Short mmCIF file of C-alpha atoms in Angstrom, two decimals:
data_model
loop_
_atom_site.label_atom_id
_atom_site.label_comp_id
_atom_site.label_asym_id
_atom_site.label_seq_id
_atom_site.Cartn_x
_atom_site.Cartn_y
_atom_site.Cartn_z
CA MET R 215 -42.45 -2.57 -28.84
CA GLN R 216 -40.04 -0.21 -30.46
CA LYS R 217 -39.78 1.62 -27.16
CA LEU R 218 -39.00 -1.59 -25.36
CA ALA R 219 -36.29 -2.50 -27.91
CA SER R 220 -34.73 0.90 -27.61
CA LEU R 221 -34.50 0.57 -23.91
CA VAL R 222 -32.29 -2.46 -24.11
CA PRO R 223 -29.02 -0.63 -24.70
CA SER R 224 -29.89 1.79 -21.87
CA MET R 225 -30.49 -1.04 -19.51
CA ARG R 226 -27.21 -2.63 -20.52
CA GLN R 227 -25.44 0.62 -19.91
CA ALA R 228 -26.94 1.04 -16.58
CA ILE R 229 -26.04 -2.46 -15.42
CA LEU R 230 -22.54 -2.20 -16.74
CA ILE R 231 -22.03 1.15 -15.02
CA HIS R 232 -23.21 -0.45 -11.81
CA ILE R 233 -20.86 -3.41 -12.14
CA ILE R 234 -17.88 -1.15 -13.00
CA ALA R 235 -18.53 0.90 -9.89
CA ALA R 236 -18.63 -2.37 -7.93
CA MET R 237 -15.33 -3.40 -9.48
CA LYS R 238 -13.71 -0.22 -8.36
CA LYS R 239 -14.95 -0.57 -4.86
CA THR R 240 -13.40 -4.07 -4.74
CA ALA R 241 -10.06 -2.65 -5.83
CA PHE R 242 -10.12 -0.18 -3.03
CA ILE R 243 -11.20 -2.78 -0.54
CA LEU R 244 -8.30 -4.91 -1.64
CA LEU R 245 -5.85 -2.00 -1.07
CA LEU R 246 -7.19 -1.58 2.35
CA SER R 247 -6.34 -5.26 3.02
CA ILE R 248 -2.81 -4.80 1.92
CA LEU R 249 -2.30 -1.86 4.34
CA ALA R 250 -4.30 -3.14 7.19
CA TYR R 251 -3.42 -6.87 7.49
CA THR R 252 -1.05 -9.71 6.45
CA SER R 253 0.41 -13.21 7.05
CA GLN R 254 -0.10 -16.98 6.81
CA ALA R 255 -2.42 -19.29 8.51
CA GLN R 256 -1.51 -22.54 10.39
CA ARG R 257 2.04 -22.20 9.34
CA PRO R 258 4.50 -24.68 10.73
CA GLY R 259 6.83 -23.04 13.15
CA PHE R 260 4.04 -20.72 14.52
CA THR R 261 2.39 -21.09 17.99
CA TYR R 262 -1.06 -19.72 18.69
CA ILE R 263 -1.09 -17.10 21.34
CA LYS R 264 -4.14 -17.71 23.42
CA ASP R 265 -3.76 -14.74 25.69
CA ASP R 266 -2.84 -12.10 23.26
CA ALA R 267 -3.44 -8.90 25.15
CA ALA R 268 0.40 -8.08 25.62
CA VAL R 269 1.11 -8.80 22.03
CA ARG R 270 -1.78 -6.58 20.84
CA GLN R 271 -0.26 -3.83 22.94
CA LYS R 272 3.18 -4.42 21.44
CA LEU R 273 1.85 -4.41 17.91
CA SER R 274 -0.13 -1.20 18.54
CA ALA R 275 2.87 0.55 20.04
CA GLY R 276 5.16 -0.77 17.26
CA SER R 277 2.99 0.51 14.49
CA LYS R 278 2.68 3.91 16.20
CA ALA R 279 6.48 4.23 15.96
CA ILE R 280 6.36 3.84 12.15
CA ASN R 281 6.03 7.23 10.60
CA ALA R 282 7.08 6.39 6.97
CA ILE R 283 7.79 3.27 4.85
CA LYS R 284 9.53 2.83 1.65
CA ALA R 285 9.53 -0.76 0.20
CA ASP R 286 9.58 -2.90 -2.96
CA PHE R 287 6.91 -5.49 -3.32
CA THR R 288 6.24 -8.71 -5.31
CA GLN R 289 2.72 -9.85 -5.82
CA GLU R 290 1.86 -13.40 -6.80
CA LYS R 291 -1.57 -14.29 -7.83
CA GLU R 292 -2.23 -18.09 -7.73
CA LEU R 293 -5.34 -19.27 -9.71
CA SER R 294 -6.88 -22.25 -7.93
CA MET R 295 -8.22 -24.00 -11.02
CA LEU R 296 -5.27 -23.28 -13.31
CA SER R 297 -1.72 -24.11 -12.66
CA GLU R 298 -0.86 -20.43 -13.29
CA LYS R 299 0.91 -17.70 -11.33
CA ILE R 300 0.61 -14.11 -12.24
CA VAL R 301 3.53 -12.12 -10.84
CA SER R 302 3.83 -8.32 -10.65
CA LYS R 303 6.28 -6.06 -8.93
CA GLY R 304 6.36 -2.47 -7.82
CA ALA R 305 7.07 0.07 -5.01
CA PHE R 306 5.16 0.89 -1.85
CA PHE R 307 5.28 4.13 0.14
CA PHE R 308 3.42 5.12 3.33
CA LYS R 309 3.55 8.35 5.27
CA LYS R 310 1.65 9.26 8.43
CA GLU R 311 -1.01 10.01 9.10
CA ASN R 312 -2.86 8.71 5.98
CA LYS R 313 -0.84 8.75 2.88
CA VAL R 314 -0.26 5.62 0.83
CA ARG R 315 1.18 5.03 -2.72
CA LEU R 316 1.08 1.73 -4.47
CA GLU R 317 3.00 1.66 -7.65
CA TYR R 318 3.10 -1.32 -9.97
CA LYS R 319 5.95 -1.18 -12.30
CA THR R 320 6.15 -4.60 -14.07
CA PRO R 321 4.87 -6.27 -16.18
CA PHE R 322 2.28 -3.36 -16.32
CA LYS R 323 1.97 0.14 -14.96
CA TYR R 324 -0.62 1.00 -12.40
CA LEU R 325 -0.79 3.56 -9.63
CA MET R 326 -2.99 3.86 -6.56
CA VAL R 327 -2.60 6.90 -4.22
CA ILE R 328 -4.53 7.59 -1.06
CA ASN R 329 -4.18 10.96 0.59
CA GLY R 330 -6.59 11.47 3.36
CA SER R 331 -9.96 11.09 1.90
CA LYS R 332 -8.73 11.48 -1.70
CA VAL R 333 -7.96 8.54 -3.90
CA LEU R 334 -6.10 8.56 -7.26
CA ILE R 335 -6.06 5.61 -9.59
CA LYS R 336 -4.00 5.78 -12.72
CA ASP R 337 -3.35 3.25 -15.49
CA ASP R 338 -1.50 3.81 -18.75
CA THR R 339 -4.36 5.77 -20.29
CA LYS R 340 -6.54 7.33 -17.62
CA SER R 341 -6.50 8.93 -14.13
CA THR R 342 -9.55 8.61 -11.96
CA LYS R 343 -10.09 10.48 -8.62
CA TYR R 344 -12.43 9.71 -5.78
CA ASP R 345 -13.38 11.19 -2.54
CA THR R 346 -14.07 8.53 0.05
CA HIS R 347 -16.66 10.76 1.74
CA SER R 348 -18.92 10.39 -1.37
CA ASN R 349 -19.39 6.64 -0.87
CA LYS R 350 -20.08 4.66 2.18
CA ILE R 351 -17.88 1.74 1.31
CA PHE R 352 -15.01 3.96 0.46
CA LYS R 353 -15.44 5.81 3.81
CA GLN R 354 -15.42 2.49 5.67
CA VAL R 355 -12.33 1.42 3.95
CA ASN R 356 -10.56 4.68 4.57
CA ASP R 357 -11.49 4.53 8.20
CA LEU R 358 -10.02 0.99 8.30
CA ILE R 359 -6.75 2.16 6.69
CA ILE R 360 -6.26 4.87 9.20
CA SER R 361 -7.00 2.64 12.08
CA SER R 362 -4.43 0.17 10.78
CA VAL R 363 -1.88 2.97 10.50
CA GLN R 364 -2.79 4.12 14.06
CA GLY R 365 -2.30 0.67 15.40
CA THR R 366 -5.95 0.15 16.33
CA ILE R 367 -6.81 -2.29 13.52
CA LEU R 368 -6.61 -5.24 15.87
CA ASN R 369 -9.59 -3.83 17.71
CA SER R 370 -11.62 -3.71 14.48
CA PRO R 371 -15.09 -5.29 14.67
CA ASP R 372 -14.74 -6.22 10.94
CA PHE R 373 -12.49 -9.25 11.66
CA LYS R 374 -12.01 -12.16 14.00
CA VAL R 375 -8.25 -12.17 14.68
CA LYS R 376 -6.07 -14.90 15.92
CA ILE R 377 -2.46 -14.11 16.65
CA TYR R 378 0.43 -16.72 16.12
CA GLU R 379 4.21 -16.23 16.59
CA SER R 380 7.46 -17.71 15.64
CA SER R 381 10.98 -16.76 16.80
CA GLY R 382 11.04 -13.70 14.42
CA GLN R 383 7.51 -12.93 13.32
CA TYR R 384 3.87 -12.52 14.29
CA LEU R 385 1.11 -14.04 12.23
CA LEU R 386 -2.32 -12.36 12.24
CA GLU R 387 -4.99 -14.66 10.89
CA MET R 388 -7.90 -12.47 10.05
CA VAL R 389 -11.37 -13.88 9.15
CA PRO R 390 -13.67 -11.18 7.86
CA VAL R 391 -17.04 -10.74 9.66
CA ALA R 392 -18.10 -7.50 8.03
CA LYS R 393 -20.56 -7.87 5.24
CA GLY R 394 -18.59 -6.21 2.55
CA LEU R 395 -15.24 -7.91 3.15
CA LYS R 396 -16.95 -11.26 3.79
CA GLU R 397 -18.26 -11.12 0.23
CA PHE R 398 -14.76 -11.22 -1.19
CA PHE R 399 -12.35 -12.99 1.13
CA SER R 400 -12.44 -16.15 3.21
CA GLY R 401 -9.33 -14.93 5.01
CA ILE R 402 -6.50 -12.43 5.12
CA ASN R 403 -3.20 -13.40 6.83
CA ILE R 404 -0.55 -10.85 7.79
CA LEU R 405 3.09 -11.60 8.68
CA ILE R 406 4.70 -9.09 10.76
CA ASP R 407 8.51 -8.79 11.67
CA LYS R 408 9.15 -8.79 15.34
CA LYS R 409 12.18 -6.55 15.02
CA ASP R 410 10.48 -3.49 13.64
CA TYR R 411 6.73 -4.50 13.69
CA SER R 412 6.52 -3.92 9.90
CA VAL R 413 4.46 -6.06 7.50
CA SER R 414 6.58 -8.45 5.62
CA ARG R 415 4.00 -10.53 3.82
CA LEU R 416 0.28 -10.28 3.00
CA GLU R 417 -1.90 -13.31 1.94
CA MET R 418 -5.46 -12.87 0.76
CA VAL R 419 -7.58 -15.89 0.21
CA GLU R 420 -10.71 -15.39 -1.95
CA LEU R 421 -13.91 -17.38 -1.74
CA SER R 422 -13.00 -19.21 -4.95
CA GLY R 423 -9.93 -20.47 -3.32
CA ASP R 424 -7.51 -18.15 -5.34
CA LYS R 425 -4.77 -16.70 -3.29
CA THR R 426 -2.85 -13.37 -3.72
CA THR R 427 0.42 -13.03 -1.83
CA ILE R 428 2.29 -9.70 -1.60
CA SER R 429 5.80 -9.77 -0.14
CA PHE R 430 7.62 -6.64 0.85
CA SER R 431 11.40 -6.34 0.53
CA ASN R 432 14.07 -3.68 0.84
CA LYS R 433 11.97 -2.01 3.59
CA GLU R 434 13.15 1.41 4.80
CA LEU R 435 11.34 2.63 7.88
CA ASN R 436 11.08 6.17 8.93
CA GLY R 437 13.20 7.41 6.12
CA LYS R 438 12.51 10.59 3.93
CA VAL R 439 9.39 10.08 1.89
CA ASP R 440 8.50 13.07 -0.23
CA ASP R 441 4.90 14.39 0.05
CA THR R 442 4.68 14.83 -3.70
CA LEU R 443 4.50 11.15 -4.00
CA PHE R 444 1.04 11.32 -2.52
CA SER R 445 -0.38 14.07 -4.72
CA THR R 446 -3.82 13.09 -6.13
CA ASN R 447 -3.96 15.99 -8.55
CA MET X 166 -38.78 13.18 -23.72
CA ALA X 167 -36.92 10.79 -21.49
CA ARG X 168 -33.34 11.78 -20.65
CA TRP X 169 -31.71 8.83 -22.39
CA THR X 170 -33.80 9.38 -25.65
CA ILE X 171 -31.68 12.08 -27.21
CA PRO X 172 -28.30 10.43 -26.81
CA PHE X 173 -29.83 7.17 -27.85
CA LEU X 174 -31.32 8.73 -30.98
CA ALA X 175 -27.99 10.36 -31.73
CA LEU X 176 -26.17 7.01 -31.51
CA ILE X 177 -28.79 5.47 -33.92
CA SER X 178 -28.27 8.24 -36.38
CA LEU X 179 -24.46 7.97 -36.13
CA CYS X 180 -24.76 4.28 -36.61
CA ALA X 181 -27.01 4.68 -39.63
CA ALA X 182 -24.66 7.26 -41.19
CA THR X 183 -21.46 5.42 -40.66
CA SER X 184 -20.61 2.13 -39.26
CA CYS X 185 -23.69 -0.06 -39.66
CA SER X 186 -23.02 -0.61 -43.28
CA SER X 187 -23.97 -3.81 -44.95
CA TYR X 188 -22.11 -7.06 -45.57
CA ARG X 189 -23.99 -7.47 -48.79
CA ALA X 190 -21.00 -6.42 -50.70
CA LEU X 191 -19.10 -9.54 -49.61
CA LYS X 192 -19.27 -12.34 -52.20
CA PRO X 193 -18.41 -16.03 -51.80
CA ALA X 194 -14.67 -16.59 -52.56
CA THR X 195 -13.95 -19.05 -55.32
CA ASN X 196 -10.83 -21.33 -55.16
CA SER X 197 -9.85 -19.95 -51.67
CA THR X 198 -8.11 -22.26 -49.28
CA CYS X 199 -8.19 -19.68 -46.52
CA GLN X 200 -9.63 -21.25 -43.26
CA LEU X 201 -9.98 -20.12 -39.66
CA SER X 202 -7.03 -21.13 -37.48
CA ASP X 203 -5.46 -20.34 -34.14
CA THR X 204 -3.61 -17.46 -35.80
CA HIS X 205 -6.96 -15.74 -36.18
CA ARG X 206 -7.48 -15.06 -32.39
CA LEU X 207 -5.58 -13.56 -29.56
CA PRO X 208 -2.91 -16.11 -28.34
CA GLN X 209 -2.90 -17.31 -24.73
CA GLY X 210 -1.10 -15.05 -22.17
CA GLN X 211 -1.60 -12.08 -20.00
CA TYR X 212 -3.25 -8.89 -21.25
CA VAL X 213 -4.04 -5.57 -19.67
CA MET X 214 -7.76 -5.05 -20.05
CA GLN X 215 -9.28 -1.51 -20.01
CA ILE X 216 -13.02 -1.04 -20.07
CA ASP X 217 -14.63 2.23 -20.87
CA ILE X 218 -18.26 2.97 -20.68
CA PHE X 219 -19.28 6.66 -21.04
CA ASN X 220 -17.16 8.36 -18.34
CA LYS X 221 -16.45 5.25 -16.44
CA HIS X 222 -13.03 3.52 -16.76
CA ILE X 223 -11.61 0.39 -15.15
CA SER X 224 -8.69 -1.72 -15.87
CA GLY X 225 -7.35 -5.12 -14.84
CA LEU X 226 -5.56 -8.09 -16.03
CA MET X 227 -6.91 -10.75 -18.39
CA LEU X 228 -5.41 -14.18 -18.61
CA PHE X 229 -6.19 -16.33 -21.65
CA LYS X 230 -5.19 -19.85 -21.23
CA GLU X 231 -5.58 -22.94 -23.45
CA THR X 232 -6.64 -26.02 -21.50
CA PRO X 233 -7.73 -29.52 -22.76
CA THR X 234 -11.37 -28.45 -22.62
CA GLY X 235 -11.19 -24.98 -24.21
CA THR X 236 -9.93 -21.48 -23.55
CA ARG X 237 -10.13 -19.90 -20.20
CA ALA X 238 -10.53 -16.21 -19.67
CA VAL X 239 -9.75 -15.08 -16.09
CA PHE X 240 -10.19 -11.36 -15.28
CA THR X 241 -8.62 -9.94 -12.01
CA ASN X 242 -7.86 -6.41 -10.96
CA GLU X 243 -4.29 -5.30 -10.75
CA MET X 244 -4.06 -6.34 -7.12
CA GLY X 245 -5.04 -9.90 -7.95
CA PHE X 246 -8.75 -9.98 -7.04
CA LYS X 247 -10.66 -12.27 -9.33
CA PHE X 248 -13.90 -10.87 -10.96
CA PHE X 249 -14.77 -13.69 -13.41
CA ASP X 250 -13.45 -16.86 -15.00
CA PHE X 251 -15.04 -18.05 -18.21
CA GLU X 252 -14.29 -21.05 -20.43
CA PHE X 253 -14.84 -21.00 -24.21
CA GLY X 254 -15.39 -23.93 -26.39
CA LYS X 255 -15.89 -23.87 -30.16
CA ASP X 256 -19.49 -23.28 -29.83
CA SER X 257 -20.16 -22.55 -26.23
CA ALA X 258 -19.18 -20.41 -23.38
CA ARG X 259 -19.51 -21.28 -19.64
CA THR X 260 -19.03 -19.40 -16.40
CA VAL X 261 -16.50 -21.06 -14.16
CA PHE X 262 -16.73 -18.24 -11.52
CA ILE X 263 -18.13 -14.85 -11.32
CA LEU X 264 -18.32 -12.34 -8.41
CA PRO X 265 -21.87 -12.72 -7.12
CA ARG X 266 -22.61 -8.98 -7.56
CA MET X 267 -21.59 -9.21 -11.26
CA ASN X 268 -23.63 -12.24 -11.87
CA LYS X 269 -26.33 -10.60 -14.10
CA LYS X 270 -27.28 -12.09 -17.39
CA LEU X 271 -26.52 -9.09 -19.46
CA ILE X 272 -23.25 -8.67 -17.97
CA VAL X 273 -22.17 -12.28 -18.42
CA GLN X 274 -23.49 -12.27 -21.99
CA THR X 275 -21.68 -8.98 -22.90
CA PHE X 276 -18.28 -10.10 -21.54
CA GLN X 277 -18.54 -13.61 -22.89
CA ASN X 278 -19.57 -12.42 -26.33
CA ASP X 279 -16.92 -9.81 -26.50
CA LEU X 280 -14.03 -11.83 -25.18
CA GLY X 281 -15.07 -14.91 -26.97
CA MET X 282 -15.06 -12.85 -30.25
CA VAL X 283 -11.29 -12.33 -29.94
CA ALA X 284 -10.17 -15.28 -27.97
CA ALA X 285 -12.38 -18.47 -28.44
CA PRO X 286 -11.62 -21.23 -30.86
CA ARG X 287 -14.10 -21.24 -33.76
CA LYS X 288 -15.59 -23.74 -36.06
CA GLN X 289 -15.01 -23.30 -39.81
CA GLY X 290 -17.59 -21.36 -41.79
CA GLY X 291 -17.73 -19.75 -45.27
CA THR X 292 -15.05 -17.92 -47.10
CA LEU X 293 -16.07 -14.53 -48.61
CA GLN X 294 -14.25 -11.95 -50.61
CA GLY X 295 -14.49 -8.21 -50.30
CA LYS X 296 -12.53 -5.08 -50.95
CA GLU X 297 -10.36 -5.72 -47.99
CA GLY X 298 -9.42 -9.28 -48.99
CA THR X 299 -10.59 -12.48 -47.59
CA VAL X 300 -13.29 -12.44 -44.92
CA LEU X 301 -14.05 -15.78 -42.95
CA ARG X 302 -17.58 -15.91 -41.80
CA SER X 303 -18.59 -18.34 -39.02
CA LYS X 304 -21.99 -18.79 -37.52
CA LEU X 305 -22.26 -17.68 -33.97
CA ASN X 306 -25.93 -18.27 -33.16
CA ASP X 307 -29.39 -17.98 -34.83
CA LYS X 308 -28.96 -14.28 -35.42
CA ASP X 309 -25.21 -13.52 -35.48
CA PHE X 310 -22.15 -14.22 -37.50
CA LEU X 311 -18.45 -13.47 -36.93
CA TYR X 312 -16.51 -12.03 -39.68
CA HIS X 313 -12.72 -12.36 -39.50
CA TYR X 314 -10.87 -10.07 -41.84
CA THR X 315 -7.67 -11.96 -42.61
CA GLY X 316 -5.93 -9.94 -45.32
CA ALA X 317 -4.76 -11.02 -48.72
CA ASP X 318 -2.38 -13.60 -47.30
CA CYS X 319 -5.10 -15.06 -44.94
CA ASN X 320 -2.75 -14.95 -42.01
CA THR X 321 -2.80 -11.24 -41.03
CA LEU X 322 -5.79 -10.74 -38.80
CA THR X 323 -6.93 -7.11 -38.89
CA ARG X 324 -10.44 -7.07 -37.69
CA ILE X 325 -13.24 -9.26 -36.33
CA GLU X 326 -16.83 -8.13 -36.54
CA ARG X 327 -20.02 -9.46 -35.05
CA GLY X 328 -23.21 -8.86 -36.81
CA GLY X 329 -26.16 -10.31 -38.68
CA LYS X 330 -26.15 -10.96 -42.45
CA ALA X 331 -26.39 -7.19 -43.08
CA LYS X 332 -25.49 -5.09 -40.05
CA ARG X 333 -22.39 -4.73 -37.91
CA LYS X 334 -22.96 -4.78 -34.12
CA VAL X 335 -19.51 -4.99 -32.67
CA ILE X 336 -16.08 -4.37 -34.13
CA ALA X 337 -12.79 -5.70 -32.81
CA THR X 338 -9.77 -4.02 -34.38
CA ILE X 339 -6.64 -6.19 -34.03
CA GLU X 340 -3.07 -5.19 -34.05
CA ASN X 341 -0.10 -7.58 -34.62
CA ASP X 342 3.34 -7.80 -33.28
CA ALA X 343 6.50 -7.92 -35.34
CA GLN X 344 6.02 -11.66 -35.87
CA GLY X 345 2.52 -11.17 -37.19
CA GLN X 346 0.88 -12.54 -33.83
CA PRO X 347 -2.20 -10.60 -32.64
CA ASN X 348 -1.21 -8.78 -29.51
CA LYS X 349 -3.80 -6.06 -29.11
CA ALA X 350 -7.62 -5.85 -29.65
CA ILE X 351 -9.99 -2.96 -29.27
CA ILE X 352 -13.60 -4.12 -29.03
CA LYS X 353 -16.27 -1.46 -29.76
CA HIS X 354 -19.99 -1.62 -29.67
CA LYS X 355 -21.82 0.14 -32.30
CA MET X 356 -25.12 0.43 -30.47
CA PHE X 357 -23.87 1.85 -27.26
CA ASN X 358 -20.76 3.47 -25.95
CA PHE X 359 -18.80 0.51 -24.56
CA LYS X 360 -15.15 -0.37 -25.34
CA ILE X 361 -12.75 -2.99 -24.19
CA LYS X 362 -9.08 -2.73 -24.94
CA LEU X 363 -6.76 -5.76 -24.51
CA THR X 364 -3.02 -5.20 -24.74
CA LYS X 365 -0.68 -8.24 -24.45
CA VAL X 366 1.72 -8.04 -21.46
CA GLU X 367 5.39 -8.64 -22.21
CA GLU X 368 6.38 -11.16 -19.56
CA GLU X 369 9.58 -10.83 -17.72
CA ALA X 370 12.33 -13.18 -18.44
CA ASN X 371 13.26 -14.77 -15.15
#
């Protein structure tokens, strides 16, 4: 009986560790989504493109021409059951082939850096490093990020994609079919500017009905982006 | 000996030597008008929440919001993804939403107990007096009580503890802003290495 009682804290620890690991994976999957996809579904002013082969080619070629990105972002989280918006802002950096930096500046500090298979997550007290090769989900996510950067994400078997267009933008309406992503999102929409094929807005809709929108502004494409920004040390 | 036994015994010894001291020194207060109020919990708003368990660390945003039916506690990661949404009443907690892979009884209970301790509205209980001033004790369930250390003026919340009539189990250390409003809580378990830190986010003026 005493043994059983003493096991309880250990069981609790084990479960909590498992859950925290799961939460970290989720955060990473979300970052993938930011990079890989964007937009708005069924938006007035957009027309569905039934035969989208030519557009897919354009999008693929357009993304291949982007070697570096600097941008500001504003993130808005809408909670479906509370009339509440959580707004945060920061800076986004990308450099080919596979370097990403997502830096939240207000109202809190938070940093996520991806450099190849290495990932760094830093809040105001701790830094945590990962290697995506050590975890199957991280590896899948990393592969997806790279494929998005290389312009092959539209061929991903993990999503069903519908493409819409307006005069100035493409809208990719993405419904996850892969098991991991399906567990978290009912849809991910990406809005892409036709003029430079860069993502201007990302909308993620969760199964609970909550929605997170990330809008990019002050975009600078193919400018100088220092490699030190992507250090994971 | 099982691998977990040694650290567990060490924790027990540490507990016995230090923190698990008794509440028996607390005596009923006479002529005290001090009562539990909304100043004795974290006010609604956004908080950065950091969780540490052994060498694992995770952070996110916690939103406490008052609604007509209670206090909601919504936890998301920094990128907006929601992990759970609880609602606290004066003597109950319910799960509005939780990510399916987190939906384990122990997890739900641990987070509900810990967050409820610092943010849920509470029923009045007894008023006790100790070396640190007034302590408001309210019944949590058949086994546990909450002890609110409210200072000599009754308004300065410095600590909330959860425990039985004798032993402390969880301690939440509270910090207050310049106006005396609680704006930070560090919740630590005495029986295992689990810590939650909540720090109020200063919202931008638009």
